[in-house]
Coordinates of C-alpha atoms in Angstrom, one line a residue:
M1 CA -197.8 103.8 -173.5
R2 CA -198.9 101.5 -170.7
N3 CA -195.4 101.3 -169.1
F4 CA -195.5 105.1 -168.5
I5 CA -198.8 105.3 -166.7
P6 CA -198.3 104.2 -163.1
R7 CA -201.1 102.0 -161.8
K8 CA -201.7 101.1 -158.2
P9 CA -199.1 98.5 -157.6
D10 CA -200.2 94.9 -157.0
I11 CA -197.1 94.4 -154.9
V12 CA -194.6 96.8 -153.3
F13 CA -191.2 95.2 -152.5
L14 CA -189.5 96.9 -149.5
H15 CA -185.8 96.5 -148.7
P16 CA -185.3 97.3 -145.0
P17 CA -182.2 98.6 -143.2
S18 CA -180.4 96.2 -141.0
V19 CA -181.7 98.0 -137.9
Y20 CA -184.9 100.0 -138.2
D21 CA -184.0 102.5 -135.5
F22 CA -180.4 103.0 -136.7
R23 CA -180.9 106.8 -136.9
K24 CA -181.7 106.9 -133.2
I25 CA -179.9 104.2 -131.3
L26 CA -176.3 104.0 -130.2
A27 CA -174.6 101.2 -132.1
V28 CA -171.1 100.8 -133.5
A29 CA -171.3 98.2 -136.3
G30 CA -167.5 98.1 -136.6
P31 CA -165.9 96.6 -139.7
I32 CA -168.8 94.1 -140.4
A33 CA -169.7 95.7 -143.7
D34 CA -166.3 97.2 -144.6
L35 CA -165.6 94.6 -147.3
I36 CA -168.8 95.0 -149.2
P37 CA -170.0 98.1 -151.2
S38 CA -172.9 98.9 -148.9
G39 CA -172.7 100.3 -145.4
P40 CA -173.5 98.9 -141.9
Q41 CA -177.2 99.0 -142.7
F42 CA -176.7 96.6 -145.6
E43 CA -178.7 98.9 -147.8
M44 CA -177.8 96.9 -151.0
Y45 CA -180.9 94.8 -151.8
P46 CA -180.6 91.3 -153.2
I47 CA -180.4 91.1 -157.0
G48 CA -183.2 88.5 -156.8
I49 CA -185.7 91.3 -156.1
S50 CA -185.2 92.8 -159.5
Y51 CA -185.8 89.5 -161.2
L52 CA -188.9 89.0 -159.2
G53 CA -190.2 92.4 -160.3
E54 CA -189.5 91.7 -164.0
Y55 CA -191.1 88.3 -163.9
L56 CA -194.2 89.5 -162.2
E57 CA -194.7 92.4 -164.5
R58 CA -194.3 90.1 -167.5
H59 CA -197.1 88.1 -165.9
N60 CA -199.5 91.1 -165.6
F61 CA -198.8 92.3 -162.1
E62 CA -197.9 95.9 -161.4
V63 CA -194.7 96.0 -159.3
R64 CA -192.8 98.7 -157.4
I65 CA -189.5 98.3 -155.6
V66 CA -188.5 100.6 -152.8
N67 CA -185.2 100.6 -151.1
L68 CA -186.4 101.9 -147.7
A69 CA -182.9 101.6 -146.3
S70 CA -181.5 103.8 -149.0
K71 CA -184.2 106.4 -148.5
M72 CA -183.6 106.5 -144.8
L73 CA -179.9 106.9 -145.3
G74 CA -180.2 109.5 -147.9
N75 CA -182.6 111.8 -146.0
P76 CA -182.5 112.1 -142.2
L77 CA -186.1 113.5 -142.3
F78 CA -187.6 110.7 -144.3
K79 CA -190.4 109.0 -142.3
P80 CA -191.1 105.4 -143.5
E81 CA -194.5 105.4 -141.7
R82 CA -195.7 108.4 -143.6
F83 CA -194.4 107.0 -146.9
L84 CA -195.9 103.6 -146.3
K85 CA -199.3 105.1 -145.4
K86 CA -199.6 106.5 -149.0
L87 CA -199.1 103.0 -150.5
K88 CA -202.0 100.7 -150.9
P89 CA -200.9 97.7 -152.9
M90 CA -202.5 94.2 -153.0
A91 CA -199.5 92.9 -150.9
F92 CA -196.2 94.0 -149.4
G93 CA -193.1 91.9 -150.0
I94 CA -190.1 92.3 -147.6
D95 CA -186.8 90.6 -148.2
L96 CA -185.2 88.7 -145.3
H97 CA -182.4 87.2 -147.4
W98 CA -179.4 88.1 -145.1
L99 CA -179.8 87.6 -141.4
T100 CA -178.4 91.1 -140.9
H101 CA -181.9 92.4 -141.6
A102 CA -183.5 90.4 -138.8
H103 CA -184.4 93.6 -137.0
G104 CA -185.3 95.9 -139.9
A105 CA -187.4 93.4 -141.8
I106 CA -189.5 92.6 -138.8
E107 CA -190.1 96.2 -137.9
I108 CA -191.1 97.1 -141.4
A109 CA -193.5 94.2 -141.5
R110 CA -195.0 95.3 -138.2
I111 CA -195.4 98.9 -139.4
C112 CA -197.0 97.8 -142.7
K113 CA -199.6 95.7 -140.8
E114 CA -200.3 98.5 -138.3
I115 CA -201.0 101.0 -141.1
H116 CA -202.7 98.5 -143.5
P117 CA -204.2 95.7 -141.4
D118 CA -205.9 94.1 -144.4
I119 CA -202.9 94.1 -146.8
P120 CA -201.0 90.8 -146.7
V121 CA -197.3 90.9 -145.7
I122 CA -195.0 88.4 -147.4
L123 CA -191.4 87.6 -146.4
G124 CA -188.9 85.7 -148.5
G125 CA -185.2 85.0 -148.8
Y126 CA -182.6 82.5 -147.3
S127 CA -183.1 83.6 -143.7
A128 CA -186.9 83.8 -144.0
T129 CA -186.8 80.2 -145.3
I130 CA -184.7 78.9 -142.4
F131 CA -186.8 80.7 -139.7
H132 CA -190.2 80.5 -141.4
E133 CA -191.9 78.7 -138.5
E134 CA -190.7 81.3 -136.0
L135 CA -191.6 84.2 -138.2
L136 CA -195.2 83.0 -138.7
K137 CA -195.7 83.1 -135.0
L138 CA -195.7 86.9 -135.4
P139 CA -199.2 88.1 -136.2
F140 CA -198.1 90.8 -138.7
I141 CA -196.5 88.3 -141.1
D142 CA -199.0 86.5 -143.3
F143 CA -196.8 84.4 -145.7
V144 CA -193.3 83.2 -146.1
I145 CA -192.1 82.1 -149.5
R146 CA -189.3 79.6 -149.1
G147 CA -186.4 78.7 -151.3
D148 CA -183.9 80.3 -153.6
S149 CA -186.1 80.7 -156.6
T150 CA -189.5 82.2 -155.8
E151 CA -190.6 83.9 -159.0
E152 CA -193.3 81.3 -159.9
P153 CA -194.4 80.6 -156.3
L154 CA -194.9 84.4 -155.7
R155 CA -196.8 84.8 -158.9
S156 CA -199.1 81.9 -157.9
L157 CA -199.6 83.4 -154.4
L158 CA -200.5 86.8 -155.8
E159 CA -202.9 85.2 -158.2
C160 CA -204.6 83.5 -155.2
I161 CA -204.8 86.8 -153.3
R162 CA -206.2 88.6 -156.3
R163 CA -208.8 85.9 -156.9
Q164 CA -209.4 85.2 -153.2
T165 CA -208.8 81.5 -153.6
D166 CA -207.1 79.0 -151.3
F167 CA -203.3 78.8 -151.0
D168 CA -203.0 75.0 -150.8
R169 CA -201.5 74.6 -154.3
V170 CA -198.9 77.4 -154.0
P171 CA -195.4 75.8 -153.9
N172 CA -192.7 76.9 -151.5
L173 CA -195.4 78.6 -149.3
S174 CA -195.7 78.7 -145.5
Y175 CA -198.7 80.4 -143.9
R176 CA -201.3 80.1 -141.1
D177 CA -204.7 78.5 -141.8
S178 CA -208.0 79.9 -140.6
G179 CA -207.4 78.1 -137.3
G180 CA -204.0 79.6 -136.8
A181 CA -202.1 76.4 -137.5
L182 CA -198.9 76.5 -139.6
V183 CA -199.2 75.1 -143.1
S184 CA -196.1 74.5 -145.2
S185 CA -196.4 73.4 -148.8
K186 CA -194.7 70.1 -149.4
S187 CA -194.1 70.9 -153.1
M188 CA -191.1 73.0 -153.9
W189 CA -190.5 74.9 -157.1
V190 CA -186.7 74.5 -157.7
P191 CA -186.0 75.1 -161.4
D192 CA -183.2 73.3 -163.0
D193 CA -182.4 76.2 -165.3
L194 CA -182.9 80.0 -165.1
D195 CA -184.5 80.5 -168.6
H196 CA -187.5 82.1 -166.9
L197 CA -185.4 85.1 -165.8
G198 CA -185.7 88.2 -167.9
N199 CA -183.9 91.6 -168.3
N200 CA -183.9 92.8 -164.8
Y201 CA -182.0 96.1 -165.5
R202 CA -184.4 97.2 -168.2
F203 CA -187.2 96.6 -165.7
M204 CA -185.5 98.6 -163.0
I205 CA -184.7 101.6 -165.2
K206 CA -188.3 101.7 -166.5
S207 CA -189.7 101.2 -163.1
A208 CA -187.7 104.1 -161.7
A209 CA -189.0 106.3 -164.5
K210 CA -192.5 105.2 -164.2
H211 CA -192.7 105.9 -160.4
L212 CA -190.4 108.9 -160.6
D213 CA -188.4 107.3 -157.8
F214 CA -184.7 106.9 -158.7
L215 CA -183.6 107.0 -155.0
G216 CA -186.0 104.2 -154.3
I217 CA -184.0 101.8 -156.5
R218 CA -180.5 103.1 -155.6
A219 CA -178.4 100.0 -154.8
F220 CA -176.3 101.5 -152.0
G221 CA -175.1 104.8 -150.5
G222 CA -172.4 105.7 -152.9
W223 CA -174.0 104.2 -156.0
W224 CA -174.5 107.5 -157.8
S225 CA -170.7 108.2 -157.8
H226 CA -169.8 104.6 -158.5
P227 CA -172.7 102.7 -160.1
M228 CA -171.3 99.2 -160.1
T229 CA -173.7 96.5 -161.3
A230 CA -173.9 92.8 -161.0
I231 CA -174.8 89.8 -163.2
L232 CA -176.3 86.6 -161.9
T233 CA -174.8 83.5 -163.5
C234 CA -176.5 80.7 -161.4
R235 CA -178.4 79.7 -158.4
G236 CA -176.8 77.2 -156.1
C237 CA -173.1 76.4 -155.7
T238 CA -170.8 73.5 -156.5
K239 CA -168.6 74.3 -153.5
A240 CA -169.0 73.3 -149.9
C241 CA -167.3 76.1 -147.9
S242 CA -167.9 75.3 -144.3
F243 CA -169.0 78.8 -143.2
C244 CA -171.3 79.7 -146.1
G245 CA -175.1 79.5 -146.0
G246 CA -175.2 79.3 -149.7
S247 CA -172.9 76.3 -150.1
S248 CA -173.9 73.1 -151.9
W249 CA -174.5 71.6 -148.4
S250 CA -176.8 74.4 -147.4
M251 CA -178.7 74.5 -150.7
R252 CA -179.6 70.8 -150.4
R253 CA -180.4 70.9 -146.7
C254 CA -182.3 74.2 -146.5
Y255 CA -183.6 75.2 -149.9
G256 CA -184.3 72.0 -151.7
R257 CA -181.7 72.7 -154.4
R258 CA -179.8 69.5 -155.3
R259 CA -178.0 70.8 -158.4
V260 CA -176.9 74.2 -159.6
A261 CA -179.1 76.1 -162.0
F262 CA -177.1 78.0 -164.6
R263 CA -178.1 80.8 -166.9
K264 CA -177.5 80.5 -170.6
P265 CA -174.1 82.0 -171.8
E266 CA -175.9 84.2 -174.3
N267 CA -178.1 85.7 -171.5
I268 CA -175.1 86.5 -169.4
A269 CA -173.3 88.2 -172.3
Q270 CA -176.4 90.1 -173.2
D271 CA -176.8 91.4 -169.7
A272 CA -173.2 92.7 -169.8
Y273 CA -173.9 94.4 -173.1
F274 CA -177.2 96.0 -171.9
I275 CA -175.4 97.3 -168.7
S276 CA -172.7 98.8 -170.9
R277 CA -175.4 100.8 -172.7
F278 CA -176.3 102.9 -169.7
T279 CA -173.1 103.0 -167.6
S280 CA -169.3 102.6 -167.9
A281 CA -169.0 101.5 -164.3
P282 CA -167.6 98.0 -163.3
I283 CA -169.7 94.9 -163.9
F284 CA -169.4 92.2 -161.2
V285 CA -170.1 88.7 -162.4
I286 CA -171.6 86.7 -159.5
G287 CA -170.2 83.2 -159.2
D288 CA -167.2 81.4 -160.8
L289 CA -167.8 80.9 -164.5
R290 CA -166.0 77.6 -164.3
Q291 CA -168.6 76.0 -162.0
N292 CA -170.4 74.5 -165.0
G293 CA -167.3 73.4 -166.8
R294 CA -164.6 74.9 -169.0
V295 CA -166.8 74.7 -172.2
Y296 CA -169.5 76.8 -170.5
A297 CA -167.0 79.3 -169.2
S298 CA -165.3 79.5 -172.6
E299 CA -168.6 80.2 -174.4
I300 CA -169.4 83.0 -172.1
L301 CA -166.0 84.6 -172.6
K302 CA -166.2 84.4 -176.3
L303 CA -169.6 85.9 -176.4
L304 CA -168.4 88.8 -174.1
G305 CA -165.5 89.3 -176.5
K306 CA -167.9 89.7 -179.5
K307 CA -169.8 92.4 -177.5
E308 CA -166.6 94.5 -177.2
I309 CA -167.6 95.9 -173.8
E310 CA -165.4 98.7 -172.4
N311 CA -166.5 98.3 -168.7
V312 CA -164.2 96.6 -166.2
I313 CA -165.6 93.1 -165.7
V314 CA -164.9 91.6 -162.3
L315 CA -164.7 87.9 -162.1
E316 CA -165.0 85.7 -159.1
L317 CA -162.6 82.8 -158.7
F318 CA -163.6 80.1 -156.2
E319 CA -160.2 78.4 -156.6
P320 CA -156.9 79.1 -158.6
A321 CA -157.2 79.3 -162.3
T322 CA -155.2 77.6 -165.1
D323 CA -153.0 79.7 -167.4
S324 CA -155.3 78.8 -170.4
F325 CA -158.4 80.1 -168.7
L326 CA -156.7 83.4 -167.8
D327 CA -155.4 83.7 -171.3
E328 CA -158.9 83.3 -172.6
V329 CA -160.2 85.9 -170.2
S330 CA -157.5 88.3 -171.4
E331 CA -158.3 87.6 -175.1
N332 CA -162.0 88.3 -174.8
I333 CA -162.4 91.0 -172.0
K334 CA -160.8 94.4 -172.6
A335 CA -160.5 95.3 -169.0
F336 CA -160.9 92.7 -166.2
A337 CA -160.3 92.3 -162.4
I338 CA -160.4 89.3 -160.2
E339 CA -161.6 88.4 -156.7
I340 CA -160.4 85.3 -154.8
S341 CA -160.8 84.5 -151.1
P342 CA -158.2 82.1 -149.7
E343 CA -159.4 83.1 -146.2
T344 CA -156.0 82.4 -144.5
H345 CA -152.3 81.9 -145.3
D346 CA -152.4 78.6 -143.4
E347 CA -153.2 75.8 -146.0
R348 CA -154.2 73.4 -143.2
L349 CA -156.9 75.9 -141.9
R350 CA -157.9 76.7 -145.4
Y351 CA -158.6 73.0 -146.0
V352 CA -160.9 73.0 -143.0
T353 CA -163.0 75.8 -144.5
G354 CA -163.5 73.6 -147.6
K355 CA -161.0 75.4 -149.8
R356 CA -158.5 72.8 -150.8
Y357 CA -155.7 74.6 -152.6
S358 CA -152.1 75.6 -151.9
N359 CA -150.4 79.0 -151.6
K360 CA -148.3 77.9 -154.6
S361 CA -151.3 77.5 -156.8
L362 CA -152.8 80.8 -155.5
E363 CA -149.6 82.7 -156.3
A364 CA -149.3 81.1 -159.7
T365 CA -152.8 82.4 -160.5
I366 CA -151.9 85.9 -159.3
E367 CA -148.7 85.9 -161.4
K368 CA -150.5 84.7 -164.5
A369 CA -153.4 87.2 -164.0
I370 CA -150.9 90.1 -163.8
K371 CA -149.2 88.9 -167.0
A372 CA -152.6 88.7 -168.6
K373 CA -153.1 92.5 -167.9
C374 CA -155.6 92.0 -165.0
E375 CA -156.2 95.5 -163.7
K376 CA -156.8 94.6 -160.0
I377 CA -156.8 91.5 -157.9
D378 CA -158.7 91.6 -154.6
V379 CA -157.6 88.8 -152.2
F380 CA -159.8 88.4 -149.1
F381 CA -158.8 86.9 -145.8
M382 CA -161.1 86.1 -142.9
I383 CA -160.9 86.3 -139.1
G384 CA -162.9 83.7 -137.1
I385 CA -162.3 80.4 -138.9
P386 CA -161.6 77.1 -137.0
G387 CA -158.1 76.7 -135.6
Q388 CA -157.2 80.3 -136.1
T389 CA -155.5 82.2 -133.2
P390 CA -154.5 85.8 -132.9
D391 CA -150.9 84.8 -133.9
S392 CA -152.2 83.0 -137.0
V393 CA -154.2 86.1 -138.0
M394 CA -151.0 88.3 -137.8
Q395 CA -149.1 85.6 -139.8
T396 CA -151.8 86.1 -142.5
V397 CA -151.1 89.8 -142.4
S398 CA -147.4 89.0 -142.9
Y399 CA -148.3 86.8 -145.8
C400 CA -150.1 89.7 -147.4
E401 CA -146.9 91.7 -147.3
H402 CA -145.1 88.7 -148.9
L403 CA -147.7 88.8 -151.7
L404 CA -147.3 92.6 -152.2
K405 CA -143.5 92.3 -152.3
R406 CA -143.8 89.7 -155.0
F407 CA -146.6 91.0 -157.1
G408 CA -146.9 94.8 -156.5
K409 CA -149.7 97.2 -156.2
K410 CA -152.1 95.5 -158.6
L411 CA -152.7 93.1 -155.7
N412 CA -155.2 94.4 -153.1
P413 CA -155.2 92.2 -149.9
L414 CA -158.1 92.7 -147.5
I415 CA -158.9 91.2 -144.1
G416 CA -162.1 91.3 -142.0
P417 CA -164.1 89.3 -139.4
L418 CA -166.6 86.5 -140.1
A419 CA -169.4 88.7 -138.9
P420 CA -171.8 89.3 -137.5
F421 CA -173.3 85.8 -137.7
L422 CA -172.2 82.3 -138.5
D423 CA -174.7 81.3 -141.2
P424 CA -177.5 79.1 -139.8
G425 CA -177.7 76.1 -142.2
S426 CA -174.0 76.1 -143.0
I427 CA -171.7 73.2 -142.4
S428 CA -169.9 75.1 -139.5
F429 CA -173.2 75.9 -137.8
D430 CA -174.5 72.3 -138.1
N431 CA -171.2 70.8 -136.9
A432 CA -170.2 73.6 -134.5
E433 CA -168.8 71.5 -131.7
K434 CA -166.8 69.3 -134.0
L435 CA -165.2 72.3 -135.7
G436 CA -164.6 74.2 -132.5
Y437 CA -167.4 76.8 -132.6
K438 CA -169.6 77.8 -129.8
I439 CA -173.0 79.0 -131.1
L440 CA -174.4 81.8 -128.9
F441 CA -177.7 82.4 -130.7
T442 CA -180.2 79.8 -131.9
S443 CA -183.6 81.6 -132.1
F444 CA -184.5 84.3 -134.6
D445 CA -185.4 86.6 -131.8
Q446 CA -181.9 86.3 -130.4
Y447 CA -180.4 87.4 -133.7
R448 CA -182.9 90.3 -134.0
K449 CA -182.1 91.6 -130.5
A450 CA -178.3 91.2 -131.0
L451 CA -178.4 93.7 -133.8
L452 CA -179.4 96.4 -131.3
S453 CA -176.1 95.9 -129.3
P454 CA -174.1 99.1 -128.9
H455 CA -170.8 97.1 -129.4
W456 CA -170.5 95.0 -132.5
R457 CA -168.7 92.3 -130.4
D458 CA -172.1 91.6 -128.7
A459 CA -173.7 91.0 -132.1
L460 CA -171.3 88.2 -133.0
S461 CA -173.3 84.9 -132.9
Y462 CA -170.3 82.7 -132.1
E463 CA -166.9 82.3 -130.6
T464 CA -164.3 79.6 -131.1
E465 CA -162.1 77.4 -129.0
W466 CA -159.2 79.6 -130.0
M467 CA -160.7 83.1 -129.8
S468 CA -163.4 84.7 -127.7
R469 CA -165.6 87.4 -129.2
Q470 CA -163.4 90.1 -127.6
D471 CA -160.3 88.3 -129.0
I472 CA -161.9 88.5 -132.5
V473 CA -162.6 92.3 -132.0
D474 CA -159.1 93.0 -130.8
I475 CA -157.2 91.1 -133.5
T476 CA -159.5 92.5 -136.2
Y477 CA -158.4 96.0 -135.4
E478 CA -154.8 95.0 -135.0
A479 CA -154.7 93.2 -138.3
M480 CA -156.5 96.0 -140.1
F481 CA -154.0 98.6 -138.6
H482 CA -150.9 96.7 -139.8
L483 CA -152.3 95.7 -143.2
N484 CA -153.3 99.3 -143.8
R485 CA -149.7 100.4 -143.3
I486 CA -148.4 97.6 -145.4
R487 CA -150.8 98.4 -148.3
Y488 CA -149.6 102.0 -148.2
R489 CA -145.9 101.1 -148.2
H490 CA -146.4 99.0 -151.3
G491 CA -148.4 101.7 -153.2
V492 CA -151.8 100.0 -153.1
I493 CA -153.4 103.0 -151.3
S494 CA -152.5 106.7 -151.1
K495 CA -151.1 108.3 -147.9
E496 CA -154.3 110.3 -147.5
L497 CA -156.4 107.1 -147.5
M498 CA -154.0 105.3 -145.2
V499 CA -154.2 108.1 -142.7
N500 CA -158.0 108.2 -142.8
I501 CA -158.3 104.5 -142.3
E502 CA -155.8 104.6 -139.5
K503 CA -157.8 107.3 -137.8
Y504 CA -160.9 105.3 -138.3
I505 CA -159.4 102.2 -136.6
C506 CA -158.0 104.2 -133.7
E507 CA -161.2 106.1 -133.1
S508 CA -163.2 102.9 -133.3
V509 CA -161.2 101.3 -130.5
E510 CA -161.5 104.4 -128.4
V511 CA -165.3 104.7 -128.9
L512 CA -165.9 101.0 -128.2
S513 CA -163.9 101.3 -125.0
E514 CA -166.0 104.2 -123.9
I515 CA -169.2 102.3 -124.8
D516 CA -168.0 99.4 -122.6
M517 CA -167.9 101.8 -119.7
L518 CA -171.6 102.8 -120.1
D519 CA -174.2 101.1 -117.9
F520 CA -177.8 100.2 -119.0
S521 CA -179.4 103.5 -117.8
Q522 CA -176.8 105.6 -119.7
T523 CA -177.4 103.6 -122.9
S524 CA -181.1 104.1 -122.5
R525 CA -180.8 107.8 -122.0
I526 CA -178.7 108.0 -125.2
N527 CA -181.2 106.0 -127.2
N528 CA -184.0 108.1 -125.9
G529 CA -182.2 111.3 -127.1
L530 CA -181.4 112.6 -123.6
D531 CA -177.6 112.4 -124.1
S532 CA -176.1 112.7 -127.5
S533 CA -172.4 113.4 -127.0
I534 CA -171.1 109.9 -127.7
K535 CA -173.7 109.4 -130.4
H536 CA -172.3 112.3 -132.3
R537 CA -168.9 110.6 -132.2
V538 CA -170.4 107.4 -133.5
K539 CA -172.0 109.2 -136.4
A540 CA -168.7 110.9 -137.2
L541 CA -167.0 107.5 -137.0
E542 CA -169.5 106.1 -139.5
K543 CA -168.8 108.9 -141.9
R544 CA -165.1 108.3 -141.6
G545 CA -165.7 104.6 -142.2
K546 CA -167.0 105.3 -145.6
T547 CA -163.4 106.0 -146.7
L548 CA -162.8 102.3 -146.5
K549 CA -165.0 101.8 -149.5
E550 CA -162.4 103.4 -151.6
Q551 CA -160.3 100.3 -151.4
L552 CA -163.1 98.2 -152.9
K553 CA -163.6 100.3 -156.1
W554 CA -162.6 99.3 -159.6
P555 CA -162.1 102.0 -162.3
V556 CA -164.9 103.5 -164.3
K557 CA -164.0 103.4 -168.0
G558 CA -165.9 106.5 -169.2
K559 CA -169.2 108.1 -168.2
R560 CA -170.9 106.9 -165.0
F561 CA -174.3 107.3 -166.7
K562 CA -175.1 107.5 -170.4
M563 CA -178.2 109.6 -170.1
L564 CA -179.2 109.6 -173.8
N565 CA -179.1 105.8 -173.8
I566 CA -181.1 105.7 -170.6
A567 CA -183.7 107.9 -172.2
R568 CA -183.8 105.5 -175.2
I569 CA -184.2 102.5 -172.9
I570 CA -187.1 104.1 -171.1
R571 CA -188.8 104.7 -174.5
E572 CA -188.1 101.2 -175.8
T573 CA -190.9 98.6 -176.0
D574 CA -190.2 95.3 -174.3

């Protein structure tokens, strides 16, 4: 019964909100998070945390995962300081994977150290890796674990903390020595396969039961009503998309990964089956299955077919698919959906982003997918790529209507800004001038402060030769407005949803215009609680903005939660 007797955790992982003071300050995040399941506080934690927890517990460390962002969103009276004061682990681990957490992660680290000055604070993730030197100038951060695979380095670090030994042999580690000098390990643990990863969902379910904290592991705000899950297929990427901080270019340059590490097909299929035991909600497969070749993808599909899973399985396509691949998907998966991101209608500009395929091949894939009984096809377009003008953006919106006229309401075109930041370490960031970008932030502190901006325009870390930050804001709302009406006309969304989205767009523009008229003293009064009229409007706007999430949902094929099976999973021995 060891698993059901909570011990004092050796490490508590804390997922921060994007901005720690989001419940107090005046800030309109705009459509930055409208195309992902979580809200503007990016409360959905990286899937890697669950793998870290499972790995550490398998190696005799007691682990607790707490989604502080989710707790703060779910309860306006929840006080992180009071909650953290009750925790006394051997170490705190805070994810700084996405740069959108540049403010929240730092504030949580500071609070942890103020309350528990003797407990080490560890940061990790893509952004922590890139800014590790700057982060370690902050006295309340003790360690940064670098890289995309940190299970073994973190285990090694915790072993050193437990035994009070030196850290010089811990790979991937940056820290300050006794004299305050920065030390960065030259050895990097970058596994060529992912065989060391275990059953992360079993770990999470048992952990929630053990700590009686189901809210603490909730993935995002609306997860209880739509408990979608995700399956990791690899680490790294074979593609070199210019704007992506996780591209093959970035993985080599920033994280030491020279080749993609793939999970075994049987492990991916087993994950899908395990998820289907406790929920009927959609399962999102992270990464294009074809990255490791057609044989690898085929093996995964055949194994999924043998599992006879009823859930909708959502597949990512990094490029158009062949008819034979889509046929094989249809033969083996009972209900599937597809996501693909051509970014723009303009093939020339798409080529600049690193995506070198034609509209003809894109449309052939859509046509074949519909014939193969695909339930939904999300097609994502982006605002803020090199060479793009406001006119080009509206031509992309017109192209969306062309696609809907041809393929009907199974197609779900979406458009949004490249925001808030152009990824440091990406091809576009490192070659900004050549590609027509002007980078506005270079230090970590600039990113952190930008997230406090009342207007989301001022959080954008870039502008282009063709569009200023204000141009990007203006054309984003114009494009969203027209695409919203187009999607309604073609039956993709209901009239009620169309009206709600339109009101959200119009009210956003009005509120942002009003915010632009405020001076510094007025903003300070609002943030200090002395004037709350406009803040109430912003909160109402955030609530209305949640309706946009409806357009991202895939169908739930049965019960959201299978409670009897969850009880069985909790009782199972590992």
